[in-house]
Structures are given as C-alpha cells and as structure tokens.
C-alpha cells in the first residue's frame, strides 16, 4: 500500500546544534578513479555528524586503500561481504550495508546523492509509519544532459513518481523479507516490489527533494539504452515507448507535422504539471519542461534498441549480462510463500544476513 503525505515534516533541531539521528546511511560504491574524492569526503564528513555512515566499497584494491585513508574515523568503510553472490554489485553493497547497520531506519543512497539534514529528518519521520520511502531527486548543477534527463523526471512525477538514486527502508523489514535479488538491473524497482510482496507499506512523497550531482556527459550517453531496458520490467511503459517512433513515422509519411507539434506541446504541458507538483518549481527550473519531448523521442529510439538487447540475452553489466530488469510483484509474492517462518525469525533475531531473495523469471 502506498501512503502519500501531504506536507513535509519539520526538522525540529535545525536551528540548534546538530543532534545525531538514530539512522544508518548505506552508500554502496564502486569507483573507477579517484576523481571527486575530495568532494565526496567533504560530504561524508558532514553526513557523519548527523547519522551513522556505512560505505560498502567494491572498488579496486588501490582505490579501496585511498578511500580507507581518506575516510578513517569518519565512516565504517568495508568491502562487500565475500559470502554473497550476485551480478549486481550495488545490490551486494546494499545487502552488506543493511546487515551491518546499527539502526532500524536506513537510508540507501548512490555516491552522487547529497542529502541535507532536513531531508534525513523527513525520511526518518516517514519510516515511523511505512516500511519504505522513495524520495525525489533533482539535479544541481544542471548541465545540458541533466536538463535533458529532468524531462523524464517531470513526466514520471505525474505518473506515480520518479525513480531516484536513494531509498529509505526499515532494517527489520529488509532482513525479514530476505533482502532482494542481486541479479536484476532495475534494483530500486526490485526492492520496492519486494517490500510490497512481503506486505510492507511504501510512501512516495513528491515534496521530499534530495539533491543529486549530474553524471559526466559521456556516462549519461552510455546509459541511454541501459535505462530504456529497465522498462522491460514495466510492460505498459515499454509499449508506450515502442509506439513513439512508429507514430512519428506515420505523421511524417502522411505529411501531418501538426500532429507532432500538438503531441510535443501536450508533452510539455504534462511535464509542467509534474514540475509544479508539490512545490517542485523551487527545484526544477521552468525551462526543464521543454526537455520532455526530446526525452520522449530518445526513449522511443532506445526502447527498440533495448528490445534488441533483450533478444540477445540482456544488457552487459560488470563483465556479465543481466536479462531481468525486475521481477513482477506476483512472482516475488509466490517466492516468499515458500519461505519457512523460522527462517524469518532467525534472520530478524540474529541480524545475520540471509541468502538473498532470488525469484525465478
């Protein structure tokens, strides 16, 4: 069940000296170079004043050593649990970090996510009432490729909420349900669906804005088809994307460019609704709505390329191929009915990490 919240809670301690929150912050990391290390270290230093921080670092040994030196005394810095198996390194990092967390309320965040104290307080308060919280990311700064991707964000805000690089979760729920499958591509969707399959509740507060640093333009371009592949887990969205190019071709072949113009204006109007929703105009500049038609055309092209990848066995990922973007909730629910109750009790009581939940395709 999703429980929307109408207004953000207040951070009662914001005006006084920071008081540490009873929360854990899990950052799964796999760096390829040490670019941005100083900025990330500064963020972790500030973050560690507010919450316990666990960095699960799957970087190469030389980078791991540099990180250990930079973060000594700031965070718990550990490698992924070697006993875990799976092809999605981020999920392995999350499984390791949540198992090590000392608090019930846990924030999971990518290395480009930048929380402030008010947002952490909001997640903490929401987790008192639900099992999982899905905040809203926004890019800052906003280079051209972040502007382009914001068009996607604004449309998603109209149709159920965007998929950010961070979630909040109750540790007891996470352990009791056995974590989530480490062999999927769209790991955030998999985690949300697993919580719901377990019977947990979720919230998608459109007003809870968390800053995100934009990727490098080359990285952004390299992710276009991979992100389109995520929609294989959401067939309705995939079919809508696949229809874009044929519809455009028909309009051009019949010499009716006015249809394309009206479709583009309608897309901008929908994106503007998403921009204004829940006070979004304060973090999404007005011109970002204009990016929505361009993103729709891009997704229409990449959806066909993603289908081609699916037919060839999946998306290349960390030296392997991932075929499954995420499992349907029904499949996850059936998988959970075959767990033994004593297993669930054992996982919660000992805090030991159970075998990751694996659902058949």
Short mmCIF file of C-alpha atoms in Angstrom, two decimals:
data_model
loop_
_atom_site.label_atom_id
_atom_site.label_comp_id
_atom_site.label_asym_id
_atom_site.label_seq_id
_atom_site.Cartn_x
_atom_site.Cartn_y
_atom_site.Cartn_z
CA UNK A 1 0.00 0.00 0.00
CA UNK A 2 1.28 3.47 -0.85
CA UNK A 3 0.62 6.20 1.68
CA UNK A 4 1.13 9.67 0.20
CA UNK A 5 1.94 12.50 2.59
CA UNK A 6 0.59 15.99 2.01
CA UNK A 7 3.24 18.15 3.68
CA UNK A 8 6.83 17.76 4.81
CA UNK A 9 7.61 17.35 8.49
CA UNK A 10 9.71 19.99 10.20
CA UNK A 11 13.27 19.46 11.36
CA UNK A 12 12.92 20.49 15.00
CA UNK A 13 16.67 20.52 15.56
CA UNK A 14 17.66 22.56 12.53
CA UNK A 15 18.03 25.85 14.43
CA UNK A 16 20.18 24.36 17.21
CA UNK A 17 23.35 22.29 17.32
CA UNK A 18 23.04 19.12 15.22
CA UNK A 19 21.76 16.12 17.13
CA UNK A 20 22.66 12.72 15.70
CA UNK A 21 19.67 10.88 14.33
CA UNK A 22 19.10 7.20 15.14
CA UNK A 23 19.62 6.29 11.50
CA UNK A 24 22.12 4.47 9.32
CA UNK A 25 23.23 5.65 5.89
CA UNK A 26 24.43 2.95 3.50
CA UNK A 27 26.47 4.01 0.47
CA UNK A 28 27.32 1.20 -1.99
CA UNK A 29 30.34 2.30 -4.01
CA UNK A 30 32.40 1.04 -6.92
CA UNK A 31 34.76 3.77 -8.09
CA UNK A 32 36.85 3.56 -11.27
CA UNK A 33 39.08 6.52 -10.37
CA UNK A 34 39.55 8.97 -7.52
CA UNK A 35 38.03 11.95 -9.32
CA UNK A 36 35.67 13.74 -6.97
CA UNK A 37 37.16 12.08 -3.89
CA UNK A 38 37.68 15.38 -2.05
CA UNK A 39 34.08 16.46 -2.65
CA UNK A 40 32.70 13.08 -1.55
CA UNK A 41 34.91 13.13 1.54
CA UNK A 42 33.56 16.54 2.48
CA UNK A 43 30.01 15.26 2.12
CA UNK A 44 30.75 12.19 4.25
CA UNK A 45 32.33 14.38 6.91
CA UNK A 46 29.16 16.47 7.15
CA UNK A 47 26.92 13.42 6.94
CA UNK A 48 28.75 11.64 9.75
CA UNK A 49 27.79 14.47 12.12
CA UNK A 50 24.13 13.51 11.69
CA UNK A 51 23.93 9.73 11.15
CA UNK A 52 25.97 6.52 11.20
CA UNK A 53 27.53 6.00 7.77
CA UNK A 54 28.49 2.67 6.23
CA UNK A 55 30.38 2.77 2.92
CA UNK A 56 30.47 -0.63 1.22
CA UNK A 57 33.33 -0.24 -1.22
CA UNK A 58 33.73 -2.62 -4.13
CA UNK A 59 36.47 -0.56 -5.76
CA UNK A 60 39.80 -1.99 -6.92
CA UNK A 61 42.35 -2.56 -4.10
CA UNK A 62 44.41 0.57 -4.76
CA UNK A 63 41.30 2.78 -4.75
CA UNK A 64 39.93 0.99 -1.69
CA UNK A 65 43.17 1.82 0.14
CA UNK A 66 42.94 5.50 -0.82
CA UNK A 67 39.36 5.64 0.37
CA UNK A 68 40.28 3.95 3.64
CA UNK A 69 42.95 6.59 4.27
CA UNK A 70 40.64 9.50 3.38
CA UNK A 71 37.69 8.26 5.46
CA UNK A 72 39.43 6.88 8.52
CA UNK A 73 37.48 7.98 11.59
CA UNK A 74 34.55 9.31 9.53
CA UNK A 75 32.63 6.22 8.43
CA UNK A 76 32.65 2.45 8.59
CA UNK A 77 34.43 1.51 5.38
CA UNK A 78 34.09 -2.15 4.40
CA UNK A 79 34.24 -4.35 1.29
CA UNK A 80 31.14 -6.25 0.13
CA UNK A 81 30.54 -9.48 2.04
CA UNK A 82 32.54 -12.11 0.10
CA UNK A 83 29.97 -14.77 1.00
CA UNK A 84 27.35 -13.03 -1.15
CA UNK A 85 26.87 -13.93 -4.78
CA UNK A 86 25.19 -11.90 -7.49
CA UNK A 87 25.92 -9.90 -10.63
CA UNK A 88 24.63 -6.51 -9.49
CA UNK A 89 27.39 -5.08 -7.34
CA UNK A 90 25.21 -2.28 -5.98
CA UNK A 91 22.74 -4.78 -4.54
CA UNK A 92 25.57 -6.75 -2.93
CA UNK A 93 26.72 -3.50 -1.33
CA UNK A 94 23.23 -2.77 -0.05
CA UNK A 95 22.83 -6.28 1.35
CA UNK A 96 26.15 -5.95 3.15
CA UNK A 97 25.49 -2.44 4.46
CA UNK A 98 21.96 -3.01 5.75
CA UNK A 99 23.15 -6.13 7.60
CA UNK A 100 25.84 -4.01 9.32
CA UNK A 101 23.52 -1.10 10.14
CA UNK A 102 23.02 -0.39 13.84
CA UNK A 103 19.66 1.33 13.49
CA UNK A 104 16.16 0.40 12.35
CA UNK A 105 15.85 3.30 9.91
CA UNK A 106 18.28 3.04 6.99
CA UNK A 107 18.90 5.38 4.05
CA UNK A 108 20.37 3.74 0.95
CA UNK A 109 21.96 6.20 -1.47
CA UNK A 110 24.20 6.25 -4.54
CA UNK A 111 27.50 8.11 -4.33
CA UNK A 112 26.10 11.08 -6.30
CA UNK A 113 23.19 11.72 -3.89
CA UNK A 114 23.56 14.66 -1.48
CA UNK A 115 21.18 14.74 1.48
CA UNK A 116 20.82 17.68 3.81
CA UNK A 117 19.76 17.28 7.42
CA UNK A 118 16.15 18.29 6.78
CA UNK A 119 15.71 15.55 4.17
CA UNK A 120 17.21 12.95 6.51
CA UNK A 121 14.82 14.04 9.26
CA UNK A 122 11.90 13.74 6.84
CA UNK A 123 12.87 10.19 5.82
CA UNK A 124 13.34 9.27 9.49
CA UNK A 125 9.87 10.50 10.40
CA UNK A 126 8.21 8.83 7.43
CA UNK A 127 9.81 5.49 8.30
CA UNK A 128 7.92 5.59 11.59
CA UNK A 129 4.78 4.93 9.55
CA UNK A 130 5.89 2.97 6.46
CA UNK A 131 8.45 0.32 5.54
CA UNK A 132 9.99 2.11 2.56
CA UNK A 133 10.29 5.74 1.44
CA UNK A 134 11.04 6.83 -2.14
CA UNK A 135 12.21 10.49 -2.20
CA UNK A 136 12.54 12.76 -5.23
CA UNK A 137 15.96 13.57 -6.69
CA UNK A 138 16.77 16.76 -8.57
CA UNK A 139 20.00 17.62 -10.39
CA UNK A 140 22.12 20.51 -9.18
CA UNK A 141 24.06 21.79 -11.10
CA UNK A 142 22.12 21.38 -14.34
CA UNK A 143 24.34 20.84 -17.43
CA UNK A 144 22.66 20.01 -20.74
CA UNK A 145 22.39 16.27 -20.16
CA UNK A 146 20.94 16.73 -16.65
CA UNK A 147 18.42 19.17 -18.17
CA UNK A 148 17.56 16.50 -20.75
CA UNK A 149 17.03 13.80 -18.12
CA UNK A 150 14.94 16.16 -15.99
CA UNK A 151 12.32 15.96 -18.73
CA UNK A 152 11.94 12.28 -17.80
CA UNK A 153 11.74 13.16 -14.10
CA UNK A 154 8.92 15.67 -14.62
CA UNK A 155 6.82 13.22 -16.64
CA UNK A 156 7.38 10.48 -14.06
CA UNK A 157 6.15 12.81 -11.29
CA UNK A 158 2.76 12.90 -12.98
CA UNK A 159 2.51 9.13 -13.38
CA UNK A 160 3.27 7.64 -9.98
CA UNK A 161 6.62 9.18 -9.07
CA UNK A 162 10.20 9.22 -10.27
CA UNK A 163 12.82 6.56 -9.52
CA UNK A 164 15.63 8.23 -7.54
CA UNK A 165 19.10 7.06 -6.58
CA UNK A 166 18.07 6.72 -2.94
CA UNK A 167 15.50 4.93 -0.79
CA UNK A 168 14.76 4.73 2.92
CA UNK A 169 13.89 1.35 4.43
CA UNK A 170 13.20 -0.29 7.77
CA UNK A 171 16.01 -2.69 8.55
CA UNK A 172 13.76 -5.25 10.26
CA UNK A 173 11.52 -5.46 7.18
CA UNK A 174 14.53 -5.71 4.87
CA UNK A 175 16.04 -8.60 6.82
CA UNK A 176 12.77 -10.41 7.38
CA UNK A 177 11.95 -10.46 3.67
CA UNK A 178 15.46 -11.74 2.89
CA UNK A 179 16.80 -8.68 1.13
CA UNK A 180 16.24 -8.63 -2.62
CA UNK A 181 17.54 -10.26 -5.78
CA UNK A 182 21.15 -9.31 -6.68
CA UNK A 183 20.78 -10.45 -10.29
CA UNK A 184 18.47 -7.71 -11.59
CA UNK A 185 19.19 -4.45 -13.40
CA UNK A 186 16.47 -2.12 -12.07
CA UNK A 187 17.42 -2.70 -8.45
CA UNK A 188 15.33 0.09 -6.88
CA UNK A 189 12.14 -1.18 -8.50
CA UNK A 190 13.04 -4.70 -7.37
CA UNK A 191 13.46 -3.53 -3.77
CA UNK A 192 10.14 -1.63 -3.77
CA UNK A 193 8.30 -4.59 -5.29
CA UNK A 194 9.89 -6.99 -2.80
CA UNK A 195 8.75 -4.83 0.13
CA UNK A 196 5.21 -4.76 -1.27
CA UNK A 197 5.25 -8.52 -1.95
CA UNK A 198 6.23 -9.05 1.67
CA UNK A 199 3.22 -6.98 2.74
CA UNK A 200 5.11 -3.82 3.60
CA UNK A 201 3.90 -0.28 3.02
CA UNK A 202 5.60 2.40 0.93
CA UNK A 203 5.46 6.18 0.56
CA UNK A 204 6.44 8.33 -2.42
CA UNK A 205 6.47 11.89 -1.04
CA UNK A 206 6.67 14.18 -4.06
CA UNK A 207 7.69 17.07 -1.78
CA UNK A 208 10.80 15.35 -0.38
CA UNK A 209 13.58 16.73 -2.59
CA UNK A 210 17.12 15.37 -2.38
CA UNK A 211 19.91 16.89 -4.45
CA UNK A 212 21.82 14.73 -6.92
CA UNK A 213 25.04 15.53 -8.74
CA UNK A 214 24.83 15.08 -12.51
CA UNK A 215 26.97 12.37 -14.12
CA UNK A 216 29.61 13.11 -16.72
CA UNK A 217 28.11 13.59 -20.17
CA UNK A 218 29.89 10.50 -21.51
CA UNK A 219 28.45 8.38 -18.71
CA UNK A 220 24.99 9.79 -19.36
CA UNK A 221 25.20 8.92 -23.05
CA UNK A 222 26.41 5.42 -22.25
CA UNK A 223 23.37 4.78 -20.05
CA UNK A 224 20.64 5.59 -22.59
CA UNK A 225 19.88 2.05 -23.78
CA UNK A 226 20.50 0.50 -20.37
CA UNK A 227 17.93 2.78 -18.75
CA UNK A 228 15.45 2.07 -21.52
CA UNK A 229 15.98 -1.63 -20.80
CA UNK A 230 14.57 -1.03 -17.30
CA UNK A 231 11.14 -0.69 -18.89
CA UNK A 232 11.13 -4.40 -19.75
CA UNK A 233 10.04 -4.72 -16.12
CA UNK A 234 7.10 -2.37 -16.79
CA UNK A 235 5.41 -3.61 -19.99
CA UNK A 236 2.90 -0.76 -20.28
CA UNK A 237 5.69 1.82 -20.19
CA UNK A 238 7.72 -0.22 -22.67
CA UNK A 239 4.82 -0.47 -25.13
CA UNK A 240 4.22 3.28 -24.86
CA UNK A 241 7.88 3.94 -25.65
CA UNK A 242 7.88 1.50 -28.58
CA UNK A 243 4.90 3.33 -30.08
CA UNK A 244 6.73 6.67 -30.30
CA UNK A 245 8.80 6.03 -33.43
CA UNK A 246 6.01 4.36 -35.47
CA UNK A 247 3.60 7.18 -34.59
CA UNK A 248 6.21 9.76 -35.59
CA UNK A 249 6.86 7.95 -38.86
CA UNK A 250 3.14 7.82 -39.70
CA UNK A 251 2.74 11.54 -39.01
CA UNK A 252 5.68 12.37 -41.28
CA UNK A 253 4.63 9.93 -44.02
CA UNK A 254 1.12 11.39 -44.14
CA UNK A 255 2.53 14.93 -44.12
CA UNK A 256 0.79 15.90 -40.90
CA UNK A 257 3.50 17.68 -38.92
CA UNK A 258 0.78 19.44 -36.94
CA UNK A 259 0.17 16.17 -35.09
CA UNK A 260 3.78 16.13 -33.97
CA UNK A 261 3.58 19.75 -32.86
CA UNK A 262 0.44 19.10 -30.82
CA UNK A 263 1.97 15.97 -29.30
CA UNK A 264 5.06 17.94 -28.35
CA UNK A 265 3.01 20.72 -26.75
CA UNK A 266 0.94 18.18 -24.84
CA UNK A 267 4.12 16.54 -23.56
CA UNK A 268 5.45 19.88 -22.36
CA UNK A 269 2.13 20.59 -20.63
CA UNK A 270 2.22 17.25 -18.80
CA UNK A 271 5.83 17.85 -17.76
CA UNK A 272 4.85 21.27 -16.45
CA UNK A 273 2.23 19.61 -14.24
CA UNK A 274 4.99 17.42 -12.84
CA UNK A 275 7.26 20.42 -12.33
CA UNK A 276 4.64 22.30 -10.32
CA UNK A 277 3.53 19.30 -8.28
CA UNK A 278 4.27 19.54 -4.53
CA UNK A 279 6.30 22.73 -4.82
CA UNK A 280 8.59 21.34 -7.50
CA UNK A 281 9.03 24.74 -9.13
CA UNK A 282 11.55 25.65 -6.43
CA UNK A 283 14.00 22.94 -7.56
CA UNK A 284 13.06 22.39 -11.23
CA UNK A 285 13.63 25.50 -13.41
CA UNK A 286 10.78 26.41 -15.79
CA UNK A 287 12.80 25.58 -18.91
CA UNK A 288 13.18 21.92 -17.87
CA UNK A 289 9.63 21.18 -19.05
CA UNK A 290 10.85 21.86 -22.59
CA UNK A 291 13.17 18.85 -22.34
CA UNK A 292 10.29 16.38 -22.11
CA UNK A 293 9.57 15.98 -25.88
CA UNK A 294 13.26 15.44 -26.64
CA UNK A 295 13.49 12.79 -23.93
CA UNK A 296 10.35 11.04 -25.24
CA UNK A 297 11.89 10.78 -28.72
CA UNK A 298 15.13 9.49 -27.25
CA UNK A 299 13.31 6.87 -25.19
CA UNK A 300 11.29 5.87 -28.26
CA UNK A 301 14.51 5.07 -30.13
CA UNK A 302 16.31 3.44 -27.20
CA UNK A 303 13.31 1.24 -26.38
CA UNK A 304 13.74 -0.56 -29.70
CA UNK A 305 17.47 -0.94 -29.06
CA UNK A 306 16.65 -2.30 -25.60
CA UNK A 307 14.32 -4.91 -27.10
CA UNK A 308 17.20 -5.94 -29.33
CA UNK A 309 19.41 -6.34 -26.26
CA UNK A 310 16.71 -8.44 -24.63
CA UNK A 311 16.62 -10.78 -27.63
CA UNK A 312 20.41 -11.13 -27.42
CA UNK A 313 20.32 -12.20 -23.78
CA UNK A 314 20.30 -8.98 -21.79
CA UNK A 315 22.38 -5.91 -21.01
CA UNK A 316 26.16 -6.12 -20.50
CA UNK A 317 26.89 -5.36 -16.85
CA UNK A 318 30.21 -5.71 -15.00
CA UNK A 319 31.53 -8.37 -17.35
CA UNK A 320 28.30 -10.37 -17.47
CA UNK A 321 24.80 -9.96 -18.87
CA UNK A 322 21.68 -9.12 -16.89
CA UNK A 323 18.49 -10.28 -18.57
CA UNK A 324 15.94 -9.45 -15.88
CA UNK A 325 15.25 -5.79 -15.12
CA UNK A 326 12.97 -6.59 -12.15
CA UNK A 327 10.51 -9.32 -11.20
CA UNK A 328 6.72 -8.86 -11.11
CA UNK A 329 5.30 -8.46 -7.61
CA UNK A 330 3.25 -11.63 -8.06
CA UNK A 331 6.37 -13.69 -8.76
CA UNK A 332 8.05 -12.28 -5.66
CA UNK A 333 4.96 -12.97 -3.54
CA UNK A 334 4.83 -16.59 -4.66
CA UNK A 335 8.52 -16.95 -3.91
CA UNK A 336 8.03 -15.65 -0.38
CA UNK A 337 5.22 -18.07 0.42
CA UNK A 338 7.81 -20.86 0.22
CA UNK A 339 9.96 -19.40 2.99
CA UNK A 340 9.79 -21.08 6.41
CA UNK A 341 8.55 -18.90 9.33
CA UNK A 342 11.51 -19.99 11.48
CA UNK A 343 13.86 -18.61 8.82
CA UNK A 344 12.25 -15.18 9.14
CA UNK A 345 12.51 -15.24 12.94
CA UNK A 346 16.14 -16.29 12.76
CA UNK A 347 17.07 -13.51 10.35
CA UNK A 348 15.46 -10.79 12.48
CA UNK A 349 16.68 -12.05 15.85
CA UNK A 350 20.32 -12.63 14.91
CA UNK A 351 20.67 -9.79 12.46
CA UNK A 352 22.52 -12.22 10.22
CA UNK A 353 22.24 -11.63 6.51
CA UNK A 354 20.01 -14.30 4.96
CA UNK A 355 20.56 -15.72 1.49
CA UNK A 356 19.41 -13.00 -0.97
CA UNK A 357 15.89 -13.43 -2.26
CA UNK A 358 16.06 -14.90 -5.74
CA UNK A 359 12.90 -15.11 -7.80
CA UNK A 360 12.56 -17.17 -10.89
CA UNK A 361 11.79 -15.41 -14.17
#
